[in-house]
Short mmCIF file of C-alpha atoms in Angstrom, two decimals:
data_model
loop_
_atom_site.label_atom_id
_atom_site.label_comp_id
_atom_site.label_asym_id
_atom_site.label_seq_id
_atom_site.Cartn_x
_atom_site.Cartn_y
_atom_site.Cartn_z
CA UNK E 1256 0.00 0.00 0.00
CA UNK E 1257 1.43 3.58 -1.24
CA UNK E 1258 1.81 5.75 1.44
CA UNK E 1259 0.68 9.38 0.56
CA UNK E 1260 2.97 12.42 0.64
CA UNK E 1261 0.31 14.21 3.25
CA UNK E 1262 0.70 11.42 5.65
CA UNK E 1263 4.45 11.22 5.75
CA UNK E 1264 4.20 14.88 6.35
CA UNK E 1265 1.84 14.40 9.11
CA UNK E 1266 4.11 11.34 10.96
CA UNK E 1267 7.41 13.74 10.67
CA UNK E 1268 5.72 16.37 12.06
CA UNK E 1269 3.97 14.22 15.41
CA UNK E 1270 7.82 12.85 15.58
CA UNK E 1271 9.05 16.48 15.75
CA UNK E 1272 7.15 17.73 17.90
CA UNK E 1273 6.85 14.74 20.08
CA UNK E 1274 10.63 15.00 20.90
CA UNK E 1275 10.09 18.78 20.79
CA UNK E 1276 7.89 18.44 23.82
CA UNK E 1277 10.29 16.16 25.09
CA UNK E 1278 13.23 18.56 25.47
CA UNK E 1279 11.27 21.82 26.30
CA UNK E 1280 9.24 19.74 29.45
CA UNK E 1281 11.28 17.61 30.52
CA UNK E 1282 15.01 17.95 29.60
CA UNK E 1283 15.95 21.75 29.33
CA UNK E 1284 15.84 22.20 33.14
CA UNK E 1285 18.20 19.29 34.37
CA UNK E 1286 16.98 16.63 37.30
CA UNK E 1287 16.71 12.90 38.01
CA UNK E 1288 13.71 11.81 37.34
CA UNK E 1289 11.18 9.87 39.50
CA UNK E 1290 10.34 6.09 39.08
CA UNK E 1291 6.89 7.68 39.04
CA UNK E 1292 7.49 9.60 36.52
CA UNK E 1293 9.73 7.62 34.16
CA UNK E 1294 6.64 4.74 34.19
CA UNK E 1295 3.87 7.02 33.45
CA UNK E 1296 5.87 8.53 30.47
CA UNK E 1297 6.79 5.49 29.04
CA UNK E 1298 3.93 4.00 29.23
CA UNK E 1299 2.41 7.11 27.32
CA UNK E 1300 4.92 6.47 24.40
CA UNK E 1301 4.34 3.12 24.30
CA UNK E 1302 0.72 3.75 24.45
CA UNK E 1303 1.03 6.16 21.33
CA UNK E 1304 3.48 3.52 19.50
CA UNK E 1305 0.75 0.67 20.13
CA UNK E 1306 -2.37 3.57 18.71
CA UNK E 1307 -0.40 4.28 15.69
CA UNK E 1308 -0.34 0.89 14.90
CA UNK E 1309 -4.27 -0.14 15.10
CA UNK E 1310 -4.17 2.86 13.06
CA UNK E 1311 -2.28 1.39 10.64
CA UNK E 1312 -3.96 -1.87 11.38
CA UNK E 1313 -7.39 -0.33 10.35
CA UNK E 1314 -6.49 2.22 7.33
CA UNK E 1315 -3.73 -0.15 5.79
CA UNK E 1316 -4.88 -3.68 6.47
CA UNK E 1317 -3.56 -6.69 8.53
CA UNK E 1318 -0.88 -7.21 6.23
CA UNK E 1319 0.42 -3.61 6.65
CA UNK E 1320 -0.34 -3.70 10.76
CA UNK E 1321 1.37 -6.97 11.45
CA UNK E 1322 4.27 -5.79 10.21
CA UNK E 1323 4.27 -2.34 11.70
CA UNK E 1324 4.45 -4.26 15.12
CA UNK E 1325 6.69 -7.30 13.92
CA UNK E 1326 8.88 -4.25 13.05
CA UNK E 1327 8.31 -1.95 16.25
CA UNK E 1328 8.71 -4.83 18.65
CA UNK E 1329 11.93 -6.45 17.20
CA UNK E 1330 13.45 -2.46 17.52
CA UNK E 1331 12.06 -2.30 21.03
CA UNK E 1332 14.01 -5.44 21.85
CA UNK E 1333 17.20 -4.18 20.15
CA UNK E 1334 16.87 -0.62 21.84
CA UNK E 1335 16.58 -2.27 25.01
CA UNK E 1336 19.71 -3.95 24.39
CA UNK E 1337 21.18 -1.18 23.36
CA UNK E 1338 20.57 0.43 26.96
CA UNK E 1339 23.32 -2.16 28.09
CA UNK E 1340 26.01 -0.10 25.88
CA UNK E 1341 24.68 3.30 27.05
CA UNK E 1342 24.85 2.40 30.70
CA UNK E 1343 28.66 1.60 30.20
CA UNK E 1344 29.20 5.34 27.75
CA UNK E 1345 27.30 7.14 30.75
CA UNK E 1346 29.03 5.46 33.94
CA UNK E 1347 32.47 5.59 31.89
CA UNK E 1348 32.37 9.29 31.54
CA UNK E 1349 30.91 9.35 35.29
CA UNK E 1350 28.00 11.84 33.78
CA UNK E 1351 26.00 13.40 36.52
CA UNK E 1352 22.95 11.75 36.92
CA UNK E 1353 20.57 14.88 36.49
CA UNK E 1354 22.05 15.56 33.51
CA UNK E 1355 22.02 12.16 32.01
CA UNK E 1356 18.41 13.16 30.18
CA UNK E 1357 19.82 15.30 27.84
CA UNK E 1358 22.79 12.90 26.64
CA UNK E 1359 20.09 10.36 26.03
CA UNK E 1360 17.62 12.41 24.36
CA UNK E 1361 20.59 13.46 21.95
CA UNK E 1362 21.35 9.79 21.38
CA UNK E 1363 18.06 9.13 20.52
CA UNK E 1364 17.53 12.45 18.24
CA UNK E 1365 20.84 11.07 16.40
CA UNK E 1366 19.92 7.50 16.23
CA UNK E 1367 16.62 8.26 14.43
CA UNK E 1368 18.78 10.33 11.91
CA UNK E 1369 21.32 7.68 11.10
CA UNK E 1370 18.76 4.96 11.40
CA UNK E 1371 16.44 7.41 8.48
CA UNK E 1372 19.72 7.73 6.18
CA UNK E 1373 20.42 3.84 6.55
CA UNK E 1374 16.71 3.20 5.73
CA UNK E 1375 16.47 5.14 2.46
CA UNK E 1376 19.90 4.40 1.83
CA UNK E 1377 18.94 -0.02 2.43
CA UNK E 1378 15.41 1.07 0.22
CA UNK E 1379 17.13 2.04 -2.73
CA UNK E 1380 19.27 -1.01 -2.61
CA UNK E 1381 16.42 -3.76 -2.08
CA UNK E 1382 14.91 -1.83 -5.43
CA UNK E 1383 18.14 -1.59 -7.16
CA UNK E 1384 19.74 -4.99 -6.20
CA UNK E 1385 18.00 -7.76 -5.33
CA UNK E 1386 21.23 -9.25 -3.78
CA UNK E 1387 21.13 -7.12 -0.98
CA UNK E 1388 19.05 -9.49 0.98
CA UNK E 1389 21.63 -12.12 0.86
CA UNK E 1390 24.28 -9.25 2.25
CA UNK E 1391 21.75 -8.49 5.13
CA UNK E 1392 20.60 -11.71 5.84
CA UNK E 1393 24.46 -12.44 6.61
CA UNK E 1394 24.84 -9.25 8.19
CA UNK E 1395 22.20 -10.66 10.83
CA UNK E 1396 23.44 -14.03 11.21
CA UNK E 1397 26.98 -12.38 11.93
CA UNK E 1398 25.04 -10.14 14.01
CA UNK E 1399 23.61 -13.14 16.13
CA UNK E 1400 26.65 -14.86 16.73
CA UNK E 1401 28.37 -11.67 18.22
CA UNK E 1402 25.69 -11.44 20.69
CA UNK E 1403 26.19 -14.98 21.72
CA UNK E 1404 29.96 -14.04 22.97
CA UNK E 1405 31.03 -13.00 25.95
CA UNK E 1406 30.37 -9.40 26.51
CA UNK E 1407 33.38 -7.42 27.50
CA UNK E 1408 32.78 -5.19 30.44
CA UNK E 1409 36.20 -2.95 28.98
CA UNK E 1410 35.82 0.72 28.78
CA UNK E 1411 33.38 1.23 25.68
CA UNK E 1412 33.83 4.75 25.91
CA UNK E 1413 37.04 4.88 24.67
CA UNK E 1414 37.09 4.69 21.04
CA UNK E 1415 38.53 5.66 18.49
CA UNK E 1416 36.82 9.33 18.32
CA UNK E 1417 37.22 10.48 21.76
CA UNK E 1418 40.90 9.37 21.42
CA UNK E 1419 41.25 11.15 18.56
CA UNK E 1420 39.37 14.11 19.89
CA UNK E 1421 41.64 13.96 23.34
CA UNK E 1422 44.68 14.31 21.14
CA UNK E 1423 44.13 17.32 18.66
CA UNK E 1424 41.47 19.44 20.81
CA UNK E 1425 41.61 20.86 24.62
CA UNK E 1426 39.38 18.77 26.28
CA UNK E 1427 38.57 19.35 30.82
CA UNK E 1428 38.28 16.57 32.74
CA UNK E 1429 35.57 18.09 34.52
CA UNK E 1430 31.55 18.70 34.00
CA UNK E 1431 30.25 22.26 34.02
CA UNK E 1432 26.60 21.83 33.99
CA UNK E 1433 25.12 20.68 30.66
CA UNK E 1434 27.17 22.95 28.94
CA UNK E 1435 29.75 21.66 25.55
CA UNK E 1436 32.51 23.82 26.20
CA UNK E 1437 33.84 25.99 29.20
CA UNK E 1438 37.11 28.10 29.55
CA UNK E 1439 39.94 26.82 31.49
CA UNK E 1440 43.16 28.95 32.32
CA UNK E 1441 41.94 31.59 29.92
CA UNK E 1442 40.81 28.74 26.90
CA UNK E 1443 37.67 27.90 25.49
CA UNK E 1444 37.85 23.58 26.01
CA UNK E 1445 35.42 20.85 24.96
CA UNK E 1446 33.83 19.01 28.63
CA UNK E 1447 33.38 15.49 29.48
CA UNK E 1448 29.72 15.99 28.22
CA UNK E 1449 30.43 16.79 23.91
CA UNK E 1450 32.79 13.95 24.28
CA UNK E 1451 29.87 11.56 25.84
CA UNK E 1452 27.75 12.86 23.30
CA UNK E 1453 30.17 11.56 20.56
CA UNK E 1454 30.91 8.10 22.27
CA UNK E 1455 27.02 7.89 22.27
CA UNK E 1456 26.75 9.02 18.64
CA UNK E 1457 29.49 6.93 17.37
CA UNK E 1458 27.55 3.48 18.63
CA UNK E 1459 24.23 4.87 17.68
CA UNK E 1460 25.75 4.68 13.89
CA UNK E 1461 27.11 0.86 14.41
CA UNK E 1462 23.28 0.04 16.51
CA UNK E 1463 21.99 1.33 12.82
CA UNK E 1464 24.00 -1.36 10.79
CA UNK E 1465 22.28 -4.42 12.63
CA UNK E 1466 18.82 -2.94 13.45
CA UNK E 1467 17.90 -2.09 9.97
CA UNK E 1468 18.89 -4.94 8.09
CA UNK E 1469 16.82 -6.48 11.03
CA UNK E 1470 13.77 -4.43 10.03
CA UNK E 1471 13.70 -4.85 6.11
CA UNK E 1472 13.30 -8.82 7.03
CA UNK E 1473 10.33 -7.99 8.44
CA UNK E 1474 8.69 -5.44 5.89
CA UNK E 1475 9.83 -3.74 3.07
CA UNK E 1476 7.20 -0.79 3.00
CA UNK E 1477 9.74 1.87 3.78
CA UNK E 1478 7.24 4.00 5.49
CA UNK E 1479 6.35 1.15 8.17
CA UNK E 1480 9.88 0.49 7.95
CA UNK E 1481 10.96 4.29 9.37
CA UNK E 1482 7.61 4.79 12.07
CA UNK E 1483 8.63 1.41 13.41
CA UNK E 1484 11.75 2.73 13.89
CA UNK E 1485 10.98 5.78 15.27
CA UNK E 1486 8.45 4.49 17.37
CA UNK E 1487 10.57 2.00 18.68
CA UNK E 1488 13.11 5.65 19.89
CA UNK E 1489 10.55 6.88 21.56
CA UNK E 1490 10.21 6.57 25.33
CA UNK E 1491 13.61 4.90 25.35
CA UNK E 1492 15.07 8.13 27.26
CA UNK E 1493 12.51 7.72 30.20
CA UNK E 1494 12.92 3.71 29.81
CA UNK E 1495 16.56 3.78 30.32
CA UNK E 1496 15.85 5.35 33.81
CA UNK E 1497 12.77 2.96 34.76
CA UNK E 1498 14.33 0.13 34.17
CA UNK E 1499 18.26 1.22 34.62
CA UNK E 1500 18.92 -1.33 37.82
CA UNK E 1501 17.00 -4.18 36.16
CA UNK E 1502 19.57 -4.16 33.21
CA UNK E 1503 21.67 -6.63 34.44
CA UNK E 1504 19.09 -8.78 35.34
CA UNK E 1505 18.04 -9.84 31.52
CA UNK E 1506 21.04 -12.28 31.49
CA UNK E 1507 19.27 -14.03 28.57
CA UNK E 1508 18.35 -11.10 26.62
CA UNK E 1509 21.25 -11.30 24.22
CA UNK E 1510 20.57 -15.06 23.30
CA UNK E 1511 17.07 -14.00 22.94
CA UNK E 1512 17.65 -11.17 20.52
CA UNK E 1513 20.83 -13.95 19.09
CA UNK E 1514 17.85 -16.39 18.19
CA UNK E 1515 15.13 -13.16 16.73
CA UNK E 1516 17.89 -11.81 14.29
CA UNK E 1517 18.91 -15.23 13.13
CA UNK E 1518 15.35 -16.05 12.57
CA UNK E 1519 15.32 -13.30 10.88
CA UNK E 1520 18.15 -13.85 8.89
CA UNK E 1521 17.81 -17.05 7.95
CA UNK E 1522 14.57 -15.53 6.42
CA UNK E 1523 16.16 -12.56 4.71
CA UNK E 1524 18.58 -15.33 2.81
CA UNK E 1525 15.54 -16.96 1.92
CA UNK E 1526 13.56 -14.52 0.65
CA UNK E 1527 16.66 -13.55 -1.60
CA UNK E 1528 16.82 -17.61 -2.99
CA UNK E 1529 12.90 -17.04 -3.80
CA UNK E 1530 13.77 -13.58 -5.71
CA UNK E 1531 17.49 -14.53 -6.47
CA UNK E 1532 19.18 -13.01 -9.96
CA UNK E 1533 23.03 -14.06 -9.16
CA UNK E 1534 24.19 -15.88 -11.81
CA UNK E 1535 26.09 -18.45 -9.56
CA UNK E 1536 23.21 -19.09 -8.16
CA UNK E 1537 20.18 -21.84 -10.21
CA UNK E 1538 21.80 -20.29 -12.89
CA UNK E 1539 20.01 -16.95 -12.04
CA UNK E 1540 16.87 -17.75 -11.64
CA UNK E 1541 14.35 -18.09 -8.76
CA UNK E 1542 14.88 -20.96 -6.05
CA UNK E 1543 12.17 -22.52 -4.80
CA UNK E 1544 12.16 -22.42 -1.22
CA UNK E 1545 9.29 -21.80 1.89
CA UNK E 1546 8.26 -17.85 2.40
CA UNK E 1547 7.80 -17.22 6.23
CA UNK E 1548 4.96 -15.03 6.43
CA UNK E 1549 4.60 -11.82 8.62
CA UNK E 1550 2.38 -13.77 10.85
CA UNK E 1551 4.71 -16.67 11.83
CA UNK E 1552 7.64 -14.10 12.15
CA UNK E 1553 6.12 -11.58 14.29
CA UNK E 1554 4.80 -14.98 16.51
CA UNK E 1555 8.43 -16.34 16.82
CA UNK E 1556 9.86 -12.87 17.94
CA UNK E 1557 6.88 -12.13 20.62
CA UNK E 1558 7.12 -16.32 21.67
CA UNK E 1559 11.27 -15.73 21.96
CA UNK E 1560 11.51 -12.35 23.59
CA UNK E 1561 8.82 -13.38 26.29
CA UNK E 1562 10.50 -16.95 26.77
CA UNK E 1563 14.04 -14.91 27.43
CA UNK E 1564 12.53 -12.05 29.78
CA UNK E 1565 10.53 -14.19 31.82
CA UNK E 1566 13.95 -17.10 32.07
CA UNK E 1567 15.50 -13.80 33.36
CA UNK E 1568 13.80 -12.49 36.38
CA UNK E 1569 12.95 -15.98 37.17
CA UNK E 1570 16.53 -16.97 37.19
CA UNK E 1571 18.46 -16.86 40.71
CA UNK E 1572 21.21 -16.38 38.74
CA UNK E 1573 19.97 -13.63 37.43
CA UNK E 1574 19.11 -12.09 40.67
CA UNK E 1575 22.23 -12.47 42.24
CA UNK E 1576 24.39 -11.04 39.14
CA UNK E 1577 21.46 -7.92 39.00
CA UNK E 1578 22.32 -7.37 42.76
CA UNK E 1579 26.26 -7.82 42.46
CA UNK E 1580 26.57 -5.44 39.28
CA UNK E 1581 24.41 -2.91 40.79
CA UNK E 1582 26.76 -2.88 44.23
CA UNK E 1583 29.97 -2.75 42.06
CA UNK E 1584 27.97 0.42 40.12
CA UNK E 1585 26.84 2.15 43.13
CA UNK E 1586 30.29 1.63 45.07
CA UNK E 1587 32.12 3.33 42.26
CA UNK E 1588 29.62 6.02 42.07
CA UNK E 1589 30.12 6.93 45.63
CA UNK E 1590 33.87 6.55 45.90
CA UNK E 1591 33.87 9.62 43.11
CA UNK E 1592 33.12 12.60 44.78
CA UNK E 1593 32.51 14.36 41.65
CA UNK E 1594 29.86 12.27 40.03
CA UNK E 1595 27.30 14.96 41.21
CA UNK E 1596 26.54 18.41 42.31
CA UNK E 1597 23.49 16.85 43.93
CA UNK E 1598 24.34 16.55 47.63
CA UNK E 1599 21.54 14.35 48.00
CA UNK E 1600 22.44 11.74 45.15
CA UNK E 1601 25.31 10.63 46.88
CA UNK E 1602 23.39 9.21 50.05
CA UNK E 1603 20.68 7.98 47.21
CA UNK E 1604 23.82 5.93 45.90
CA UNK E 1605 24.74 4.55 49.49
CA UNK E 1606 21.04 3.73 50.27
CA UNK E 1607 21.45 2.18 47.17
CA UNK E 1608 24.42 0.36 48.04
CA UNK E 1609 23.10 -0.93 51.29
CA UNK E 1610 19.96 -2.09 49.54
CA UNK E 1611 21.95 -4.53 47.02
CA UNK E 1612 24.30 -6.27 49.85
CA UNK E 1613 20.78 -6.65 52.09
CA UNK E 1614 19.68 -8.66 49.12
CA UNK E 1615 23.55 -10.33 48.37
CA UNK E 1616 23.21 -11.36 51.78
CA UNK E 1617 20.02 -13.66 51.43
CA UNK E 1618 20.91 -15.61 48.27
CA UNK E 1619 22.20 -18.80 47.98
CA UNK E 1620 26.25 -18.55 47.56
CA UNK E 1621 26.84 -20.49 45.14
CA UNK E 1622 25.08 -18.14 42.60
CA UNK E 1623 26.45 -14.76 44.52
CA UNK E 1624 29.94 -16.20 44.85
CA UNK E 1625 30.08 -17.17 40.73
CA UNK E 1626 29.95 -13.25 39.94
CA UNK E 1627 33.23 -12.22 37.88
CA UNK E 1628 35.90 -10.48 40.15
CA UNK E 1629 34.28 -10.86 43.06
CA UNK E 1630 36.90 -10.09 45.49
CA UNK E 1631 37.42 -6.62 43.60
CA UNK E 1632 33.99 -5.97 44.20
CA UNK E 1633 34.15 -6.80 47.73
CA UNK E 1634 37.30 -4.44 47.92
CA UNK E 1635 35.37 -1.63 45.92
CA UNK E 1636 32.71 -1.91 48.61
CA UNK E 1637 34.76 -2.04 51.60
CA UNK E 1638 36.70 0.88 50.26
CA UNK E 1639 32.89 3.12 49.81
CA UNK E 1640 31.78 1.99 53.61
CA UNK E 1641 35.22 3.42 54.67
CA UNK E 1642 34.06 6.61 52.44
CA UNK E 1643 31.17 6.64 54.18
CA UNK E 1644 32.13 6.87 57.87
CA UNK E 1645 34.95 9.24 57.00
CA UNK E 1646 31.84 11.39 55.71
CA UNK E 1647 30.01 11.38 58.73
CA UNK E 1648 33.13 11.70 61.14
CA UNK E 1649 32.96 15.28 62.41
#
């Protein structure tokens, strides 16, 4: 179905002014928001995502609806995972917490204009080359695989950009407010919060190379392709803060979203044998192989993402690796007396800490003593209790 010029006009515009009203009401005046808050407005943007697509369900048919939310929740699932990397960017560069709106909302604003440059740029391909599908159909399997390795917990914030960035521009080591650049000794220097912004744009680009191949084996109406997309964005910002200490509890999310993008894969590659024109290939003409409709796909990626979230939080495993991480992450935080200008955040973080060893404490230790490096996490928390008392010594 042919989307018409008015309507694409109308969807930019509800995106534009949906993230509009997201900077000028929530993010322009810094804070940490509330787990109040963060719920309600995610489930608002959800809410909207899911309207927009019985909208689409009634104006442009079941064919056109099913894979509008095939689409939006495969990118939901990948955005979520994507939250992993962020976490890591934001707790590398130690980016004060009330300010840690803005550098998402910029990640998002850029990831929905790579992700619109990659879609155009994958839509003229599919209608120029019918190959492609083979190259993103490998793309995913490749992608899959990765995710089923070990993830590294190394600095990701140090890449290539910000290295390069360190060495050929004056750069503080120290926040000042939201702001890009401050002056230092009489210079004008880049702060800790451009370069975050880069290290978060520079993975938004490589989040683009797997998520829309991802997308086009799911549909390849480019307009369903792009609100999917968007839609998927949206809400991600108050997301990331809703569900920021229940991260490391999805242990199985990656071979989850490992098993959706090789399903997906494996149906990209055949889709290409059923339109093939390589030469190499049944001499260049069509193979005849199965089709995997929209309706068993977008069952198989609701049947595996459910099957991996609930083996999550049901796994004690998971528990005890949510509740170590988290003590490691809010032990740091507190032995760096210049993660915030909020006086209050840092006795948030030590309530925080405290919480995490009560619930260490009660588990089983054969999962809690499994965790990777634990005595360094033991020392790390040691080290913020001894923090801690100094504090309150008078």
């Amino acid at each position: 179905m042919a989307v018409s010029p008015l309507i694409w006009g109308i969807t930019i515009v509800v995106i534009l002014a949906l993230l509009a009203f997201d900077y000028f009401f929530h993010i322009r005046k810094a804070h940490v928001p509330t787990l109040k808050e963060a719920a309600i407005w995610s489930s608002i943007y959800v809410g909207i995502a899911l309207v927009f697509g019985i909208l689409v369900l009634v104006f442009g048919g079941a064919t056109m609806g099913s894979e509008y939310f095939a689409g939006y929740i495969t990118e939901k699932a990948l955005s979520v995972d994507n939250l992993f990397v962020f976490l890591i960017i934001i707790a590398s560069f130690k980016v004060p917490r009330e300010d840690q709106q803005k550098v998402l909302l910029f990640g998002i604003v850029f990831s929905l204009i790579a992700r619109t440059g990659f879609i155009f740029l994958g839509a003229a391909l599919i209608n120029s080359f019918a190959w492609v599908f083979y190259a993103f159909g490998l793309i995913l399997l490749l992608t899959a695989g990765n995710l089923l390795k070990p993830k590294s917990n190394g600095d990701e914030a140090d890449n290539f950009m910000i290295r390069l960035a360190r060495k050929f521009f004056h750069t503080s080591e120290h926040y000042d407010g939201d702001k890009l650049f401050t002056v230092e000794n009489g210079k004008r220097v880049l702060t800790p919060m451009l370069l975050v912004m880069v290290a978060i744009g520079g993975t938004d680009i490589l989040f683009a190379l797997d998520s829309i191949p991802a997308i086009f084996g799911l549909t390849q109406n480019v307009y369903i392709v792009f609100t999917a997309t968007a839609f998927s964005l949206m809400g991600l910002r108050q997301l990331y803060f809703l569900i920021d200490g229940l991260l490391d509890r999805l242990i199985y999310l990656s071979y989850g979203l490992a098993a959706v993008l090789g399903f997906i894969g494996v149906k990209l590659i055949l889709h290409a044998m059923h339109e093939n024109t390589l030469p190499f290939i049944n001499n260049g003409e069509p193979v005849p192989v199965i089709e995997i409709t929209t309706g068993l796909s977008l069952t198989v990626i609701i049947g595996v993402l459910v099957i991996t979230v609930l083996a999550s939080l049901l796994s004690k495993a998971g528990k005890a690796q949510t509740a170590i991480n988290n003590a490691r992450r809010h032990a740091v935080n507190y032995l760096d007396l210049d993660y915030t200008a909020d006086p209050a955040e840092r006795e948030r973080i030590y309530t925080a800490l405290r919480e995490e060893e009560r619930q260490i404490e009660t588990m089983d230790p054969k999962y809690r003593n499994k965790a990777k490096d634990v005595e360094a996490i033991r020392a790390e928390v040691a080290k913020a209790h001894r923090k801690h008392e100094e504090y309150l010594s008078p």
